[in-house]
Tab-separated table of C-alpha atoms in Angstrom:
chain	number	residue	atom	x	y	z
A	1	UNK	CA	0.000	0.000	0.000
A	2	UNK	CA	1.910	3.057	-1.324
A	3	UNK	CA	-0.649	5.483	-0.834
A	4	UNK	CA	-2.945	8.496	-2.786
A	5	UNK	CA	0.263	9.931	-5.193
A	6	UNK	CA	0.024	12.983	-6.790
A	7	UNK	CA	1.947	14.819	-9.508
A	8	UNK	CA	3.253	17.305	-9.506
A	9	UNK	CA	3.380	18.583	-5.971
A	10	UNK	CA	4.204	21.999	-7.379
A	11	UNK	CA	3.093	23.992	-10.482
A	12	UNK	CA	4.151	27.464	-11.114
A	13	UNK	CA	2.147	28.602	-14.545
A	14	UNK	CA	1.278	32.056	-16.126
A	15	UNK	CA	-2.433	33.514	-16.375
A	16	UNK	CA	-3.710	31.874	-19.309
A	17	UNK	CA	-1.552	28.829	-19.321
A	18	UNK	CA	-3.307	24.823	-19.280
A	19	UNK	CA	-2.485	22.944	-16.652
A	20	UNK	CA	-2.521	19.130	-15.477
A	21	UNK	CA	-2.684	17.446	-12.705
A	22	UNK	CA	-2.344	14.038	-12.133
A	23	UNK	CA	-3.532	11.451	-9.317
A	24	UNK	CA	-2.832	7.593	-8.140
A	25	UNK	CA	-5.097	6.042	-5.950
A	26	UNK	CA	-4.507	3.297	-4.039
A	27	UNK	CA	-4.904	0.624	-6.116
A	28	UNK	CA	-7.837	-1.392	-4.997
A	29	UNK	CA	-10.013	1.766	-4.460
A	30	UNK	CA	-12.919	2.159	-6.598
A	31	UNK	CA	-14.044	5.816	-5.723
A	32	UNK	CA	-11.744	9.274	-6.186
A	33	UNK	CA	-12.222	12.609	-5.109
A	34	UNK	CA	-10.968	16.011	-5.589
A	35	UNK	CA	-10.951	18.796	-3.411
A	36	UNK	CA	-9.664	22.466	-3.661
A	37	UNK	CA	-7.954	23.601	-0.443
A	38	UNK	CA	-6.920	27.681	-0.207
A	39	UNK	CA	-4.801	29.714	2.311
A	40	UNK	CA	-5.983	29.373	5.929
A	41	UNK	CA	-9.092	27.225	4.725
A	42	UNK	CA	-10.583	24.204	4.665
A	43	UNK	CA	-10.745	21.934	1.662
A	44	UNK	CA	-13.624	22.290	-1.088
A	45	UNK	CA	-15.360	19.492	-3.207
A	46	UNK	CA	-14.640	19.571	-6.587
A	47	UNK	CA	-15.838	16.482	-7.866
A	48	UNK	CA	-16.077	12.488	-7.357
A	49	UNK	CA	-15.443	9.379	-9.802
A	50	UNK	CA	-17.086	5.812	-9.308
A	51	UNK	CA	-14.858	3.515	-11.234
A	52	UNK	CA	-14.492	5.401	-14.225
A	53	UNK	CA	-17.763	7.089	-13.920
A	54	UNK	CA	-17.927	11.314	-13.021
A	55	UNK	CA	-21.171	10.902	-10.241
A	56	UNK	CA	-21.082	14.296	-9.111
A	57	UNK	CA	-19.550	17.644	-9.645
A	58	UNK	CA	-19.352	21.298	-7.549
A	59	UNK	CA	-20.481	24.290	-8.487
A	60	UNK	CA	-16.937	25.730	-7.872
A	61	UNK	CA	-15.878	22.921	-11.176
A	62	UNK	CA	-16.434	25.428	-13.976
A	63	UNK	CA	-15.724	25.199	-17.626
A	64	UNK	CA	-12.454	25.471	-17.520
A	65	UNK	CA	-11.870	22.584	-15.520
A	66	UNK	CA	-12.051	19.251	-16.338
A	67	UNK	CA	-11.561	15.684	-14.695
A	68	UNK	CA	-10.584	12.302	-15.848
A	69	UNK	CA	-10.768	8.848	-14.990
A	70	UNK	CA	-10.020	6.928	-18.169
A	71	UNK	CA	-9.703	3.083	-17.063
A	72	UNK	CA	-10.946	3.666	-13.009
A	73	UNK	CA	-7.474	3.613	-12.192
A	74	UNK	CA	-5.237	7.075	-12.076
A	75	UNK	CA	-7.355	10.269	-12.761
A	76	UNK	CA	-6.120	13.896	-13.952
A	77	UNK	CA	-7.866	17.097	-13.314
A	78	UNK	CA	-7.470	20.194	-15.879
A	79	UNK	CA	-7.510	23.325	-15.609
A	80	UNK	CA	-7.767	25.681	-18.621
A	81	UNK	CA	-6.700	29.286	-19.151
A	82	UNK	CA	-5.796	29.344	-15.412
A	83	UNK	CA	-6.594	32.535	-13.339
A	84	UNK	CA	-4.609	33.823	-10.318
A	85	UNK	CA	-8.042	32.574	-8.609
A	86	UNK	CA	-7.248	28.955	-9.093
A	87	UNK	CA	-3.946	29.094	-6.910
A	88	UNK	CA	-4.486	26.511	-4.305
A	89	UNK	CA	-3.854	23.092	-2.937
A	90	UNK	CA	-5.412	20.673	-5.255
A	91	UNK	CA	-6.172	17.741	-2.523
A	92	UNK	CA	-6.771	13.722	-4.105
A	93	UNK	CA	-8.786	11.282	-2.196
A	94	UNK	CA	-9.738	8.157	-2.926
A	95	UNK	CA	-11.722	5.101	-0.542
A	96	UNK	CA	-13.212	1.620	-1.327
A	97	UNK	CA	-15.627	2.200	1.166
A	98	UNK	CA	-19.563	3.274	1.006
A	99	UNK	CA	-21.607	4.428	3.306
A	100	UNK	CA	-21.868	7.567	6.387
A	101	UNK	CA	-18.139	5.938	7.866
A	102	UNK	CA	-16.554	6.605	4.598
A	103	UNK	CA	-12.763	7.104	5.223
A	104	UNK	CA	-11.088	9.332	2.956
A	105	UNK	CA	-7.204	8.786	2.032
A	106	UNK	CA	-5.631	11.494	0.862
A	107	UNK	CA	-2.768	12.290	-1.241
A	108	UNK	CA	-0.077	15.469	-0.389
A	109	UNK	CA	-1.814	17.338	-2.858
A	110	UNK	CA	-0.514	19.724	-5.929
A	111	UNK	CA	0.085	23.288	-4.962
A	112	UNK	CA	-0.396	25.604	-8.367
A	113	UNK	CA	0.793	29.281	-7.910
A	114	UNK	CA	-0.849	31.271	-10.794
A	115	UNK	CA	1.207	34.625	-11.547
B	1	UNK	CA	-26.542	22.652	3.300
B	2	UNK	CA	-24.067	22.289	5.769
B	3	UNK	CA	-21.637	24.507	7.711
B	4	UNK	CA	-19.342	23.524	10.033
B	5	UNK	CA	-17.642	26.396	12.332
B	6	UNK	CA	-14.111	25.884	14.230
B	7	UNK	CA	-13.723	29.465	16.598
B	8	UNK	CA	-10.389	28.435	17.051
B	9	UNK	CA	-7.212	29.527	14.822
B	10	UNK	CA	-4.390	28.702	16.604
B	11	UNK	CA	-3.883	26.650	20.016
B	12	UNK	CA	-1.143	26.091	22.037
B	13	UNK	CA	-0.558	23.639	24.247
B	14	UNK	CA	2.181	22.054	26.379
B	15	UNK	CA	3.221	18.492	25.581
B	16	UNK	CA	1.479	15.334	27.692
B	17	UNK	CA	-1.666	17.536	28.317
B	18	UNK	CA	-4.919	17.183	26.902
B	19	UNK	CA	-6.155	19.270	24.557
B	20	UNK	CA	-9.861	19.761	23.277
B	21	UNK	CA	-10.848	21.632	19.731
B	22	UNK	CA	-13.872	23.002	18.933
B	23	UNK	CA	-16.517	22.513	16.346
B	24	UNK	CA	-20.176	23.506	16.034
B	25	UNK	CA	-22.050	22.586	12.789
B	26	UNK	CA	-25.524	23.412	10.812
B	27	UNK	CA	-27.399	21.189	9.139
B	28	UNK	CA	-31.120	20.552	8.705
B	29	UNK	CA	-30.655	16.669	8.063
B	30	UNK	CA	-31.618	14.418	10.540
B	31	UNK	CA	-28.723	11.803	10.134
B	32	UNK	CA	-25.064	12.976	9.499
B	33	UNK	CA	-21.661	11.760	10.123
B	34	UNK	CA	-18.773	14.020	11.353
B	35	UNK	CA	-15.404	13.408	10.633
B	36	UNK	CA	-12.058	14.820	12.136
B	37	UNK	CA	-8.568	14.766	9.880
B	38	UNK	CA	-5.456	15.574	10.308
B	39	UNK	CA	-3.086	17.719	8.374
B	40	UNK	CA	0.467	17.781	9.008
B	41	UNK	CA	2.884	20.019	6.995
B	42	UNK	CA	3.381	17.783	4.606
B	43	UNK	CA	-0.102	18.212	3.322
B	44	UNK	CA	-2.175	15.043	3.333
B	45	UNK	CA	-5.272	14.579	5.548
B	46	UNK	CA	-4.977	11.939	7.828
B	47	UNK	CA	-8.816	10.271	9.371
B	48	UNK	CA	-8.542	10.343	12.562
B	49	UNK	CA	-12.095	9.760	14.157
B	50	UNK	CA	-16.016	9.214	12.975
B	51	UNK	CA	-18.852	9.793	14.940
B	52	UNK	CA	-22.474	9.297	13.847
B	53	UNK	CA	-25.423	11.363	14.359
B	54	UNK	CA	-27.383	8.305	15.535
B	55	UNK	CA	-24.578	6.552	17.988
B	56	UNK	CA	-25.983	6.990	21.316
B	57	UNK	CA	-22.051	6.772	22.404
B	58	UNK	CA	-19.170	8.724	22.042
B	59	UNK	CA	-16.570	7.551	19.520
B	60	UNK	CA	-12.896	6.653	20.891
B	61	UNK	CA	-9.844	6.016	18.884
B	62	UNK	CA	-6.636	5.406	20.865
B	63	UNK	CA	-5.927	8.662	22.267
B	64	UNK	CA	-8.830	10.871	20.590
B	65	UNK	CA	-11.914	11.161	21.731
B	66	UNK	CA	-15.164	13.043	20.322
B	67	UNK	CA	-17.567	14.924	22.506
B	68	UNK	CA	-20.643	14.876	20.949
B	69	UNK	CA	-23.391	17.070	22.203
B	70	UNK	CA	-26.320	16.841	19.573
B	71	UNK	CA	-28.935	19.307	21.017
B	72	UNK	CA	-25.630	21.906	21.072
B	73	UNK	CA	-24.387	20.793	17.662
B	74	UNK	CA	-21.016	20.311	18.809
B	75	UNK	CA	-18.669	17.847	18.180
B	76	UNK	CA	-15.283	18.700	19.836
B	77	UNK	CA	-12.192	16.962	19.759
B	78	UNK	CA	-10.094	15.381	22.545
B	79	UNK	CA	-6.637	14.755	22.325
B	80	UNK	CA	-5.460	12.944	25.508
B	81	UNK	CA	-1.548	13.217	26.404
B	82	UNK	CA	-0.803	15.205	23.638
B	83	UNK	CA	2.701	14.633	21.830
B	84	UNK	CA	5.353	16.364	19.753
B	85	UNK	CA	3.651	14.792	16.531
B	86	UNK	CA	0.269	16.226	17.246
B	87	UNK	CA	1.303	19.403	15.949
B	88	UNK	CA	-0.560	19.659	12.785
B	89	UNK	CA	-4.148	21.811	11.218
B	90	UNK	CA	-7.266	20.418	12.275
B	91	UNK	CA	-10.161	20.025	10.392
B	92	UNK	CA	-13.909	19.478	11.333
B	93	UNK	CA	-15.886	17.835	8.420
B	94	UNK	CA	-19.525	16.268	8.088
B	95	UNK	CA	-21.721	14.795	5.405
B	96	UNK	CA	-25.560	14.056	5.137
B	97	UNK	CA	-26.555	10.136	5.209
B	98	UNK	CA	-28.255	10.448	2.422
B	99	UNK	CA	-28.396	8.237	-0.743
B	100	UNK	CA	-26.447	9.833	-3.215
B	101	UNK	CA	-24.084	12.002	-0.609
B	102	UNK	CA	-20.809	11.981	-0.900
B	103	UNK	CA	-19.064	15.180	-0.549
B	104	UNK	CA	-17.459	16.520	2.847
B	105	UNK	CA	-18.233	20.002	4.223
B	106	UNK	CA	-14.669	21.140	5.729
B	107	UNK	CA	-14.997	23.691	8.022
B	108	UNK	CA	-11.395	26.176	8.229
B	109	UNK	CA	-9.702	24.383	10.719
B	110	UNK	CA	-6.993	25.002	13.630
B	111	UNK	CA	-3.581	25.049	14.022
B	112	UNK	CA	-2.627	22.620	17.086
B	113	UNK	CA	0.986	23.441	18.396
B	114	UNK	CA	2.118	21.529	21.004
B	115	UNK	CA	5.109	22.761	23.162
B	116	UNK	CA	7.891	20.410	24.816
């Protein structure tokens, strides 16, 4: 059990730029989430995979970003034409559990500074 | 929708004593979970204790403890004998038992020093 990886752990990118972000569950978990975390604040939901299926998304997700989980293994989250907005801690999750005790294990996160 | 509110920013407290950290929440469903994680410097959040809105008894793990007060909507942390390696942000975090729920509400945390 290696753990939730995620890559990079830091992007520095310019106003306008695409960016990636990429995610490894642990490998027998069926269910990933992603979460937005900002300065001196809690994390955000972004959005949440089953397998390879997108089940929900936020609000906060909006057309600029996008979220993969081609084969329900890794997943990648997008971000286009960044804004000096989306500089945060981008938080992965994943679980094999349903159900009100869910546990949540989460990776280190990716920190994107947006100048 | 949910809200969860932690009054406390920072604490400080000296190593071996207990500690407790605050959290009220909102919520207009009748069964919810809340969660407490962990977040060290090196960024991941670490589980550290459940409690459900229907347990009739406080949940324990190892050396934390939840104090759960339903009519007051609190659900505080205890951290007995604290240690070096309890330094860390702590976050307060609930979700509806609902079919089809699955996000947690964070609320902004608090830093937990703990002095030798």
């Amino acid at each position: 059990d290696t753990g939730v990886s995620q890559d990079p752990r830091h992007k520095i990118t310019k106003r306008g730029q695409n960016v990636t972000f990429r995610c490894d569950p642990i490998s027998e978990h069926n269910r990933l989430y992603w979460y937005r975390q900002t300065l001196g604040q809690g994390p955000e939901f972004l959005t949440y995979f089953q397998n390879e299926a997108q089940l929900e998304k936020s609000r906060l997700l909006s057309d600029r970003f996008s979220a993969e989980r081609p084969k329900g293994s890794f997943s990648t989250l997008e971000i286009q034409r960044t804004e000096q907005g989306d500089s945060a801690m981008y938080l992965c999750a994943s679980s094999s559990e349903t159900g009100s005790r869910e546990k949540l294990f989460f990776g280190s996160g990716t920190q994107l500074s947006v100048l | 929708a949910q809200k969860i509110t932690q009054t406390q920013p920072g604490m400080f407290v000296q190593e071996k004593e207990a500690v407790t950290l605050d959290c009220t929440y909102d919520t207009s469903d009748q069964s919810y979970g809340l969660f407490w994680y962990k977040q060290p410097s090196s960024g991941e959040m670490i589980f550290l204790i459940y409690q459900g809105s229907y347990d009739e008894q406080n949940a324990t793990e190892g050396r934390y403890s939840l104090n759960f007060q339903k009519a007051r909507k609190s659900a505080n942390l205890v951290i007995s004998a604290s240690q070096l390696g309890d330094s860390a942000m702590y976050f307060c975090a609930m979700k509806p038992i609902i079919q089809g729920a699955q996000k947690l509400v964070f609320g902004q945390g608090t830093r937990l020093t703990i002095n030798p």
